[in-house]
Amino acid sequence: LKDFKIRYTHSVLGYAWSVLNPLIFSVIYYLVFSVFIRFQVANYPGYLLIGIVLWNFFSEGSANGVGSLMARAGILSKVAMPRQIVVYAAILNALMTFAINLLVLAVLLRLVGIPLHASMAVFPLLLLDLVALTLGVSLLLSPLHVRYHDIGYLWGLCVQIGFWLTPVIYVESMIPDRWRWLIVTYNPMARIVQYSRQSLIVGTWPDWSGVAKTSIAVGAVLLFGSLAFRRLQVRLVEFF
């Protein structure tokens, strides 16, 4: 909570930036793809905002998590404490911004005429998958980042590339069939975004086998990240 407050302390608009960031980018992408390129998608403003809000959390949360141990190196080298708590705190910081964005998203979806659907009940499960995926990646890479500082830059590059490879601002049907299996089928973020849109905007239940496979894949990432963190954290002090 302290980090969240400090982040906006000297800002004129303060906490409003946590909402303005996804809104501004949503407007820009809407103008580019819907007005100038004339990209036709039903309920595109809501479609776009869902993708950007979900991706922004993954981007911010994983960036915070991956860099969390280095950011707290001074404390961790002097105080005996469970190091994974630092990673959890970094994700929690991103979750606060995410919670605000979700509230704004709910209001805007109603304003653009999206009715309430029973299928929206699956959305919390998808959010849980999103948080677990972000935490798993952070636990895996944060200790590696302490030893190899290039990890932070490489992950930032991967996130930027992933944004364009994942159907965040465009529809899945635009991806050539020969690449769709790689970009969508084996991309947990693509599935989370796709199923979220389906449950919130389209109003139909997503494919449960697909949801289950996504949850299993995310669980595997979280488990692997947790085990890797437990093994790698032993020698962290040597590199602080």
PDB file of C-alpha atoms in Angstrom:
ATOM      1  CA  LEU A   1       0.000   0.000   0.000  1.00  0.00           C
ATOM      2  CA  LYS A   2       2.886   2.353   0.814  1.00  0.00           C
ATOM      3  CA  ASP A   3       4.455   1.832  -2.626  1.00  0.00           C
ATOM      4  CA  PHE A   4       1.094   2.481  -4.263  1.00  0.00           C
ATOM      5  CA  LYS A   5       0.731   5.799  -2.414  1.00  0.00           C
ATOM      6  CA  ILE A   6       4.332   6.887  -3.067  1.00  0.00           C
ATOM      7  CA  ARG A   7       3.921   6.195  -6.770  1.00  0.00           C
ATOM      8  CA  TYR A   8       1.416   9.047  -7.141  1.00  0.00           C
ATOM      9  CA  THR A   9       2.608  11.347  -4.331  1.00  0.00           C
ATOM     10  CA  HIS A  10       4.114  14.101  -6.497  1.00  0.00           C
ATOM     11  CA  SER A  11       1.661  13.739  -9.378  1.00  0.00           C
ATOM     12  CA  VAL A  12      -0.868  16.496 -10.062  1.00  0.00           C
ATOM     13  CA  LEU A  13      -3.555  14.023 -11.119  1.00  0.00           C
ATOM     14  CA  GLY A  14      -2.563  11.482  -8.472  1.00  0.00           C
ATOM     15  CA  TYR A  15      -4.455   8.182  -8.502  1.00  0.00           C
ATOM     16  CA  ALA A  16      -6.314   9.259 -11.643  1.00  0.00           C
ATOM     17  CA  TRP A  17      -3.291   8.136 -13.663  1.00  0.00           C
ATOM     18  CA  SER A  18      -4.068   4.523 -12.781  1.00  0.00           C
ATOM     19  CA  VAL A  19      -7.298   4.935 -14.762  1.00  0.00           C
ATOM     20  CA  LEU A  20      -6.162   7.400 -17.425  1.00  0.00           C
ATOM     21  CA  ASN A  21      -3.376   5.182 -18.730  1.00  0.00           C
ATOM     22  CA  PRO A  22      -5.575   2.342 -20.100  1.00  0.00           C
ATOM     23  CA  LEU A  23      -8.302   4.797 -21.156  1.00  0.00           C
ATOM     24  CA  ILE A  24      -5.919   6.954 -23.198  1.00  0.00           C
ATOM     25  CA  PHE A  25      -4.405   3.962 -24.979  1.00  0.00           C
ATOM     26  CA  SER A  26      -7.862   2.514 -25.614  1.00  0.00           C
ATOM     27  CA  VAL A  27      -8.948   5.770 -27.267  1.00  0.00           C
ATOM     28  CA  ILE A  28      -5.781   5.864 -29.388  1.00  0.00           C
ATOM     29  CA  TYR A  29      -6.165   2.273 -30.577  1.00  0.00           C
ATOM     30  CA  TYR A  30      -9.874   2.822 -31.193  1.00  0.00           C
ATOM     31  CA  LEU A  31      -9.158   5.839 -33.408  1.00  0.00           C
ATOM     32  CA  VAL A  32      -6.411   4.027 -35.307  1.00  0.00           C
ATOM     33  CA  PHE A  33      -8.181   0.718 -35.895  1.00  0.00           C
ATOM     34  CA  SER A  34     -11.856   1.705 -35.944  1.00  0.00           C
ATOM     35  CA  VAL A  35     -11.848   5.211 -37.431  1.00  0.00           C
ATOM     36  CA  PHE A  36      -8.778   5.406 -39.672  1.00  0.00           C
ATOM     37  CA  ILE A  37      -8.290   1.766 -40.685  1.00  0.00           C
ATOM     38  CA  ARG A  38     -12.053   1.116 -40.344  1.00  0.00           C
ATOM     39  CA  PHE A  39     -11.600  -2.099 -38.396  1.00  0.00           C
ATOM     40  CA  GLN A  40     -15.138  -3.447 -37.846  1.00  0.00           C
ATOM     41  CA  VAL A  41     -15.737  -5.329 -34.581  1.00  0.00           C
ATOM     42  CA  ALA A  42     -19.007  -5.398 -32.646  1.00  0.00           C
ATOM     43  CA  ASN A  43     -18.724  -3.476 -29.363  1.00  0.00           C
ATOM     44  CA  TYR A  44     -15.114  -2.650 -30.209  1.00  0.00           C
ATOM     45  CA  PRO A  45     -14.660  -0.063 -27.396  1.00  0.00           C
ATOM     46  CA  GLY A  46     -15.508  -2.679 -24.772  1.00  0.00           C
ATOM     47  CA  TYR A  47     -13.597  -5.362 -26.666  1.00  0.00           C
ATOM     48  CA  LEU A  48     -10.528  -3.138 -26.718  1.00  0.00           C
ATOM     49  CA  LEU A  49     -10.735  -1.977 -23.117  1.00  0.00           C
ATOM     50  CA  ILE A  50     -11.006  -5.524 -21.760  1.00  0.00           C
ATOM     51  CA  GLY A  51      -7.861  -6.562 -23.609  1.00  0.00           C
ATOM     52  CA  ILE A  52      -5.868  -3.509 -22.548  1.00  0.00           C
ATOM     53  CA  VAL A  53      -6.901  -3.660 -18.872  1.00  0.00           C
ATOM     54  CA  LEU A  54      -5.990  -7.350 -18.615  1.00  0.00           C
ATOM     55  CA  TRP A  55      -2.716  -6.941 -20.491  1.00  0.00           C
ATOM     56  CA  ASN A  56      -1.723  -3.861 -18.513  1.00  0.00           C
ATOM     57  CA  PHE A  57      -1.995  -5.808 -15.276  1.00  0.00           C
ATOM     58  CA  PHE A  58       0.104  -8.656 -16.658  1.00  0.00           C
ATOM     59  CA  SER A  59       2.690  -6.188 -17.954  1.00  0.00           C
ATOM     60  CA  GLU A  60       2.858  -4.049 -14.813  1.00  0.00           C
ATOM     61  CA  GLY A  61       2.542  -6.937 -12.369  1.00  0.00           C
ATOM     62  CA  SER A  62       5.248  -9.056 -13.980  1.00  0.00           C
ATOM     63  CA  ALA A  63       7.576  -6.051 -14.349  1.00  0.00           C
ATOM     64  CA  ASN A  64       7.105  -5.220 -10.664  1.00  0.00           C
ATOM     65  CA  GLY A  65       7.542  -8.845  -9.650  1.00  0.00           C
ATOM     66  CA  VAL A  66      10.616  -9.558 -11.761  1.00  0.00           C
ATOM     67  CA  GLY A  67      12.394  -6.461 -10.453  1.00  0.00           C
ATOM     68  CA  SER A  68      11.148  -6.709  -6.862  1.00  0.00           C
ATOM     69  CA  LEU A  69      14.133  -8.514  -5.327  1.00  0.00           C
ATOM     70  CA  MET A  70      16.629  -6.103  -6.854  1.00  0.00           C
ATOM     71  CA  ALA A  71      14.529  -3.152  -5.724  1.00  0.00           C
ATOM     72  CA  ARG A  72      14.649  -4.441  -2.133  1.00  0.00           C
ATOM     73  CA  ALA A  73      18.223  -5.756  -2.215  1.00  0.00           C
ATOM     74  CA  GLY A  74      19.346  -3.451   0.596  1.00  0.00           C
ATOM     75  CA  ILE A  75      16.701  -4.762   2.979  1.00  0.00           C
ATOM     76  CA  LEU A  76      16.987  -8.411   1.950  1.00  0.00           C
ATOM     77  CA  SER A  77      20.761  -8.429   2.481  1.00  0.00           C
ATOM     78  CA  LYS A  78      20.341  -7.254   6.090  1.00  0.00           C
ATOM     79  CA  VAL A  79      17.031  -8.631   7.325  1.00  0.00           C
ATOM     80  CA  ALA A  80      16.127 -12.313   7.523  1.00  0.00           C
ATOM     81  CA  MET A  81      12.697 -12.678   5.975  1.00  0.00           C
ATOM     82  CA  PRO A  82      10.911 -14.918   3.456  1.00  0.00           C
ATOM     83  CA  ARG A  83      12.051 -13.423   0.168  1.00  0.00           C
ATOM     84  CA  GLN A  84       8.935 -14.452  -1.725  1.00  0.00           C
ATOM     85  CA  ILE A  85       6.987 -11.943   0.366  1.00  0.00           C
ATOM     86  CA  VAL A  86       8.729  -9.176  -1.584  1.00  0.00           C
ATOM     87  CA  VAL A  87       7.439 -10.662  -4.840  1.00  0.00           C
ATOM     88  CA  TYR A  88       3.928 -11.020  -3.411  1.00  0.00           C
ATOM     89  CA  ALA A  89       3.985  -7.374  -2.303  1.00  0.00           C
ATOM     90  CA  ALA A  90       5.004  -6.257  -5.799  1.00  0.00           C
ATOM     91  CA  ILE A  91       2.090  -8.148  -7.346  1.00  0.00           C
ATOM     92  CA  LEU A  92      -0.264  -6.734  -4.710  1.00  0.00           C
ATOM     93  CA  ASN A  93       0.831  -3.222  -5.661  1.00  0.00           C
ATOM     94  CA  ALA A  94      -0.166  -3.900  -9.281  1.00  0.00           C
ATOM     95  CA  LEU A  95      -3.413  -5.494  -8.084  1.00  0.00           C
ATOM     96  CA  MET A  96      -4.497  -2.221  -6.486  1.00  0.00           C
ATOM     97  CA  THR A  97      -4.280  -0.414  -9.811  1.00  0.00           C
ATOM     98  CA  PHE A  98      -5.932  -3.397 -11.485  1.00  0.00           C
ATOM     99  CA  ALA A  99      -8.883  -3.292  -9.070  1.00  0.00           C
ATOM    100  CA  ILE A 100      -9.501   0.372  -9.885  1.00  0.00           C
ATOM    101  CA  ASN A 101      -9.322  -0.363 -13.606  1.00  0.00           C
ATOM    102  CA  LEU A 102     -11.794  -3.234 -13.250  1.00  0.00           C
ATOM    103  CA  LEU A 103     -14.302  -0.932 -11.564  1.00  0.00           C
ATOM    104  CA  VAL A 104     -13.937   1.592 -14.381  1.00  0.00           C
ATOM    105  CA  LEU A 105     -14.236  -1.237 -16.908  1.00  0.00           C
ATOM    106  CA  ALA A 106     -17.513  -2.395 -15.343  1.00  0.00           C
ATOM    107  CA  VAL A 107     -18.960   1.120 -15.547  1.00  0.00           C
ATOM    108  CA  LEU A 108     -17.838   1.688 -19.137  1.00  0.00           C
ATOM    109  CA  LEU A 109     -19.195  -1.658 -20.329  1.00  0.00           C
ATOM    110  CA  ARG A 110     -22.589  -0.654 -18.999  1.00  0.00           C
ATOM    111  CA  LEU A 111     -22.306   2.777 -20.635  1.00  0.00           C
ATOM    112  CA  VAL A 112     -21.628   1.263 -24.071  1.00  0.00           C
ATOM    113  CA  GLY A 113     -24.709  -0.940 -23.714  1.00  0.00           C
ATOM    114  CA  ILE A 114     -23.282  -4.286 -22.600  1.00  0.00           C
ATOM    115  CA  PRO A 115     -26.011  -6.046 -20.561  1.00  0.00           C
ATOM    116  CA  LEU A 116     -25.431  -8.352 -17.616  1.00  0.00           C
ATOM    117  CA  HIS A 117     -24.918 -12.004 -18.569  1.00  0.00           C
ATOM    118  CA  ALA A 118     -24.912 -15.185 -16.506  1.00  0.00           C
ATOM    119  CA  SER A 119     -21.660 -16.076 -18.261  1.00  0.00           C
ATOM    120  CA  MET A 120     -19.963 -13.212 -16.406  1.00  0.00           C
ATOM    121  CA  ALA A 121     -19.722 -15.615 -13.460  1.00  0.00           C
ATOM    122  CA  VAL A 122     -16.677 -17.231 -15.081  1.00  0.00           C
ATOM    123  CA  PHE A 123     -14.751 -13.944 -15.180  1.00  0.00           C
ATOM    124  CA  PRO A 124     -13.415 -14.199 -11.571  1.00  0.00           C
ATOM    125  CA  LEU A 125     -11.880 -17.577 -12.447  1.00  0.00           C
ATOM    126  CA  LEU A 126     -10.140 -16.003 -15.431  1.00  0.00           C
ATOM    127  CA  LEU A 127      -8.875 -13.182 -13.215  1.00  0.00           C
ATOM    128  CA  LEU A 128      -7.489 -15.781 -10.814  1.00  0.00           C
ATOM    129  CA  ASP A 129      -5.667 -17.415 -13.732  1.00  0.00           C
ATOM    130  CA  LEU A 130      -4.271 -14.030 -14.737  1.00  0.00           C
ATOM    131  CA  VAL A 131      -2.932 -13.287 -11.248  1.00  0.00           C
ATOM    132  CA  ALA A 132      -1.494 -16.799 -10.903  1.00  0.00           C
ATOM    133  CA  LEU A 133       0.255 -16.527 -14.276  1.00  0.00           C
ATOM    134  CA  THR A 134       1.746 -13.156 -13.345  1.00  0.00           C
ATOM    135  CA  LEU A 135       2.927 -14.486  -9.989  1.00  0.00           C
ATOM    136  CA  GLY A 136       4.398 -17.631 -11.539  1.00  0.00           C
ATOM    137  CA  VAL A 137       6.440 -15.662 -14.061  1.00  0.00           C
ATOM    138  CA  SER A 138       7.601 -13.269 -11.333  1.00  0.00           C
ATOM    139  CA  LEU A 139       8.709 -16.065  -9.000  1.00  0.00           C
ATOM    140  CA  LEU A 140      10.627 -17.724 -11.812  1.00  0.00           C
ATOM    141  CA  LEU A 141      12.424 -14.657 -13.144  1.00  0.00           C
ATOM    142  CA  SER A 142      12.955 -12.460 -10.070  1.00  0.00           C
ATOM    143  CA  PRO A 143      15.835 -14.522  -8.591  1.00  0.00           C
ATOM    144  CA  LEU A 144      17.387 -14.882 -12.045  1.00  0.00           C
ATOM    145  CA  HIS A 145      17.197 -11.108 -12.433  1.00  0.00           C
ATOM    146  CA  VAL A 146      19.330 -10.700  -9.299  1.00  0.00           C
ATOM    147  CA  ARG A 147      22.086 -12.805 -10.876  1.00  0.00           C
ATOM    148  CA  TYR A 148      21.630 -11.728 -14.486  1.00  0.00           C
ATOM    149  CA  HIS A 149      20.443  -8.135 -14.757  1.00  0.00           C
ATOM    150  CA  ASP A 150      19.716  -8.585 -18.457  1.00  0.00           C
ATOM    151  CA  ILE A 151      16.657 -10.638 -17.492  1.00  0.00           C
ATOM    152  CA  GLY A 152      14.711  -7.466 -16.723  1.00  0.00           C
ATOM    153  CA  TYR A 153      15.406  -5.975 -20.148  1.00  0.00           C
ATOM    154  CA  LEU A 154      14.698  -9.256 -21.924  1.00  0.00           C
ATOM    155  CA  TRP A 155      11.395  -9.705 -20.121  1.00  0.00           C
ATOM    156  CA  GLY A 156      10.358  -6.149 -20.951  1.00  0.00           C
ATOM    157  CA  LEU A 157      11.062  -6.917 -24.611  1.00  0.00           C
ATOM    158  CA  CYS A 158       9.090 -10.169 -24.406  1.00  0.00           C
ATOM    159  CA  VAL A 159       6.094  -8.320 -22.967  1.00  0.00           C
ATOM    160  CA  GLN A 160       6.167  -5.774 -25.798  1.00  0.00           C
ATOM    161  CA  ILE A 161       6.381  -8.509 -28.427  1.00  0.00           C
ATOM    162  CA  GLY A 162       3.693 -10.506 -26.635  1.00  0.00           C
ATOM    163  CA  PHE A 163       1.319  -7.531 -26.738  1.00  0.00           C
ATOM    164  CA  TRP A 164       1.339  -7.581 -30.537  1.00  0.00           C
ATOM    165  CA  LEU A 165       1.296 -11.371 -30.833  1.00  0.00           C
ATOM    166  CA  THR A 166      -1.684 -11.661 -28.465  1.00  0.00           C
ATOM    167  CA  PRO A 167      -5.121 -10.570 -29.796  1.00  0.00           C
ATOM    168  CA  VAL A 168      -5.377  -7.576 -27.461  1.00  0.00           C
ATOM    169  CA  ILE A 169      -6.310  -4.913 -30.008  1.00  0.00           C
ATOM    170  CA  TYR A 170      -7.292  -7.143 -32.935  1.00  0.00           C
ATOM    171  CA  VAL A 171      -9.459 -10.238 -33.371  1.00  0.00           C
ATOM    172  CA  GLU A 172      -8.206 -13.801 -33.389  1.00  0.00           C
ATOM    173  CA  SER A 173      -9.591 -14.407 -36.894  1.00  0.00           C
ATOM    174  CA  MET A 174      -6.981 -12.015 -38.312  1.00  0.00           C
ATOM    175  CA  ILE A 175      -4.206 -14.454 -37.394  1.00  0.00           C
ATOM    176  CA  PRO A 176      -3.281 -16.836 -40.256  1.00  0.00           C
ATOM    177  CA  ASP A 177      -4.359 -20.416 -39.544  1.00  0.00           C
ATOM    178  CA  ARG A 178      -0.805 -21.729 -39.737  1.00  0.00           C
ATOM    179  CA  TRP A 179       0.237 -19.465 -36.865  1.00  0.00           C
ATOM    180  CA  ARG A 180      -2.920 -19.509 -34.762  1.00  0.00           C
ATOM    181  CA  TRP A 181      -2.033 -22.712 -32.922  1.00  0.00           C
ATOM    182  CA  LEU A 182       1.200 -21.113 -31.679  1.00  0.00           C
ATOM    183  CA  ILE A 183      -0.055 -17.590 -30.960  1.00  0.00           C
ATOM    184  CA  VAL A 184      -3.410 -18.502 -29.413  1.00  0.00           C
ATOM    185  CA  THR A 185      -3.600 -22.168 -28.467  1.00  0.00           C
ATOM    186  CA  TYR A 186      -0.342 -22.189 -26.494  1.00  0.00           C
ATOM    187  CA  ASN A 187      -0.606 -18.635 -25.187  1.00  0.00           C
ATOM    188  CA  PRO A 188      -2.367 -18.480 -21.783  1.00  0.00           C
ATOM    189  CA  MET A 189      -2.792 -14.709 -22.036  1.00  0.00           C
ATOM    190  CA  ALA A 190      -4.547 -15.044 -25.386  1.00  0.00           C
ATOM    191  CA  ARG A 191      -6.974 -17.554 -23.885  1.00  0.00           C
ATOM    192  CA  ILE A 192      -7.629 -15.445 -20.789  1.00  0.00           C
ATOM    193  CA  VAL A 193      -8.365 -12.364 -22.914  1.00  0.00           C
ATOM    194  CA  GLN A 194     -10.488 -14.347 -25.382  1.00  0.00           C
ATOM    195  CA  TYR A 195     -12.612 -16.061 -22.728  1.00  0.00           C
ATOM    196  CA  SER A 196     -13.020 -12.799 -20.788  1.00  0.00           C
ATOM    197  CA  ARG A 197     -14.434 -11.059 -23.848  1.00  0.00           C
ATOM    198  CA  GLN A 198     -16.690 -13.986 -24.598  1.00  0.00           C
ATOM    199  CA  SER A 199     -18.132 -14.048 -21.085  1.00  0.00           C
ATOM    200  CA  LEU A 200     -18.444 -10.272 -20.652  1.00  0.00           C
ATOM    201  CA  ILE A 201     -19.412  -8.990 -24.113  1.00  0.00           C
ATOM    202  CA  VAL A 202     -20.754 -11.886 -26.185  1.00  0.00           C
ATOM    203  CA  GLY A 203     -22.659 -13.323 -23.239  1.00  0.00           C
ATOM    204  CA  THR A 204     -21.912 -16.985 -23.938  1.00  0.00           C
ATOM    205  CA  TRP A 205     -20.104 -19.497 -21.786  1.00  0.00           C
ATOM    206  CA  PRO A 206     -16.558 -20.213 -22.959  1.00  0.00           C
ATOM    207  CA  ASP A 207     -15.413 -23.695 -23.881  1.00  0.00           C
ATOM    208  CA  TRP A 208     -14.952 -25.352 -20.488  1.00  0.00           C
ATOM    209  CA  SER A 209     -12.281 -27.718 -21.753  1.00  0.00           C
ATOM    210  CA  GLY A 210     -10.333 -24.697 -22.983  1.00  0.00           C
ATOM    211  CA  VAL A 211     -10.789 -22.929 -19.642  1.00  0.00           C
ATOM    212  CA  ALA A 212      -9.612 -26.058 -17.817  1.00  0.00           C
ATOM    213  CA  LYS A 213      -6.545 -26.394 -20.049  1.00  0.00           C
ATOM    214  CA  THR A 214      -5.710 -22.738 -19.480  1.00  0.00           C
ATOM    215  CA  SER A 215      -6.000 -23.147 -15.705  1.00  0.00           C
ATOM    216  CA  ILE A 216      -3.820 -26.269 -15.808  1.00  0.00           C
ATOM    217  CA  ALA A 217      -1.173 -24.466 -17.880  1.00  0.00           C
ATOM    218  CA  VAL A 218      -1.235 -21.480 -15.529  1.00  0.00           C
ATOM    219  CA  GLY A 219      -1.020 -23.803 -12.520  1.00  0.00           C
ATOM    220  CA  ALA A 220       2.026 -25.473 -14.067  1.00  0.00           C
ATOM    221  CA  VAL A 221       3.716 -22.084 -14.542  1.00  0.00           C
ATOM    222  CA  LEU A 222       2.969 -21.120 -10.931  1.00  0.00           C
ATOM    223  CA  LEU A 223       4.227 -24.458  -9.578  1.00  0.00           C
ATOM    224  CA  PHE A 224       7.404 -24.344 -11.667  1.00  0.00           C
ATOM    225  CA  GLY A 225       8.022 -20.724 -10.689  1.00  0.00           C
ATOM    226  CA  SER A 226       7.529 -21.515  -6.987  1.00  0.00           C
ATOM    227  CA  LEU A 227       9.893 -24.497  -7.091  1.00  0.00           C
ATOM    228  CA  ALA A 228      12.490 -22.534  -9.055  1.00  0.00           C
ATOM    229  CA  PHE A 229      12.295 -19.636  -6.608  1.00  0.00           C
ATOM    230  CA  ARG A 230      12.740 -21.952  -3.629  1.00  0.00           C
ATOM    231  CA  ARG A 231      15.877 -23.411  -5.187  1.00  0.00           C
ATOM    232  CA  LEU A 232      17.407 -20.181  -6.509  1.00  0.00           C
ATOM    233  CA  GLN A 233      16.787 -17.992  -3.463  1.00  0.00           C
ATOM    234  CA  VAL A 234      19.462 -19.830  -1.447  1.00  0.00           C
ATOM    235  CA  ARG A 235      22.300 -17.962  -3.175  1.00  0.00           C
ATOM    236  CA  LEU A 236      20.626 -14.598  -3.647  1.00  0.00           C
ATOM    237  CA  VAL A 237      22.662 -12.793  -0.976  1.00  0.00           C
ATOM    238  CA  GLU A 238      25.857 -13.503  -2.926  1.00  0.00           C
ATOM    239  CA  PHE A 239      24.644 -11.302  -5.773  1.00  0.00           C
ATOM    240  CA  PHE A 240      22.986  -8.404  -3.926  1.00  0.00           C
TER     241      PHE A 240
END
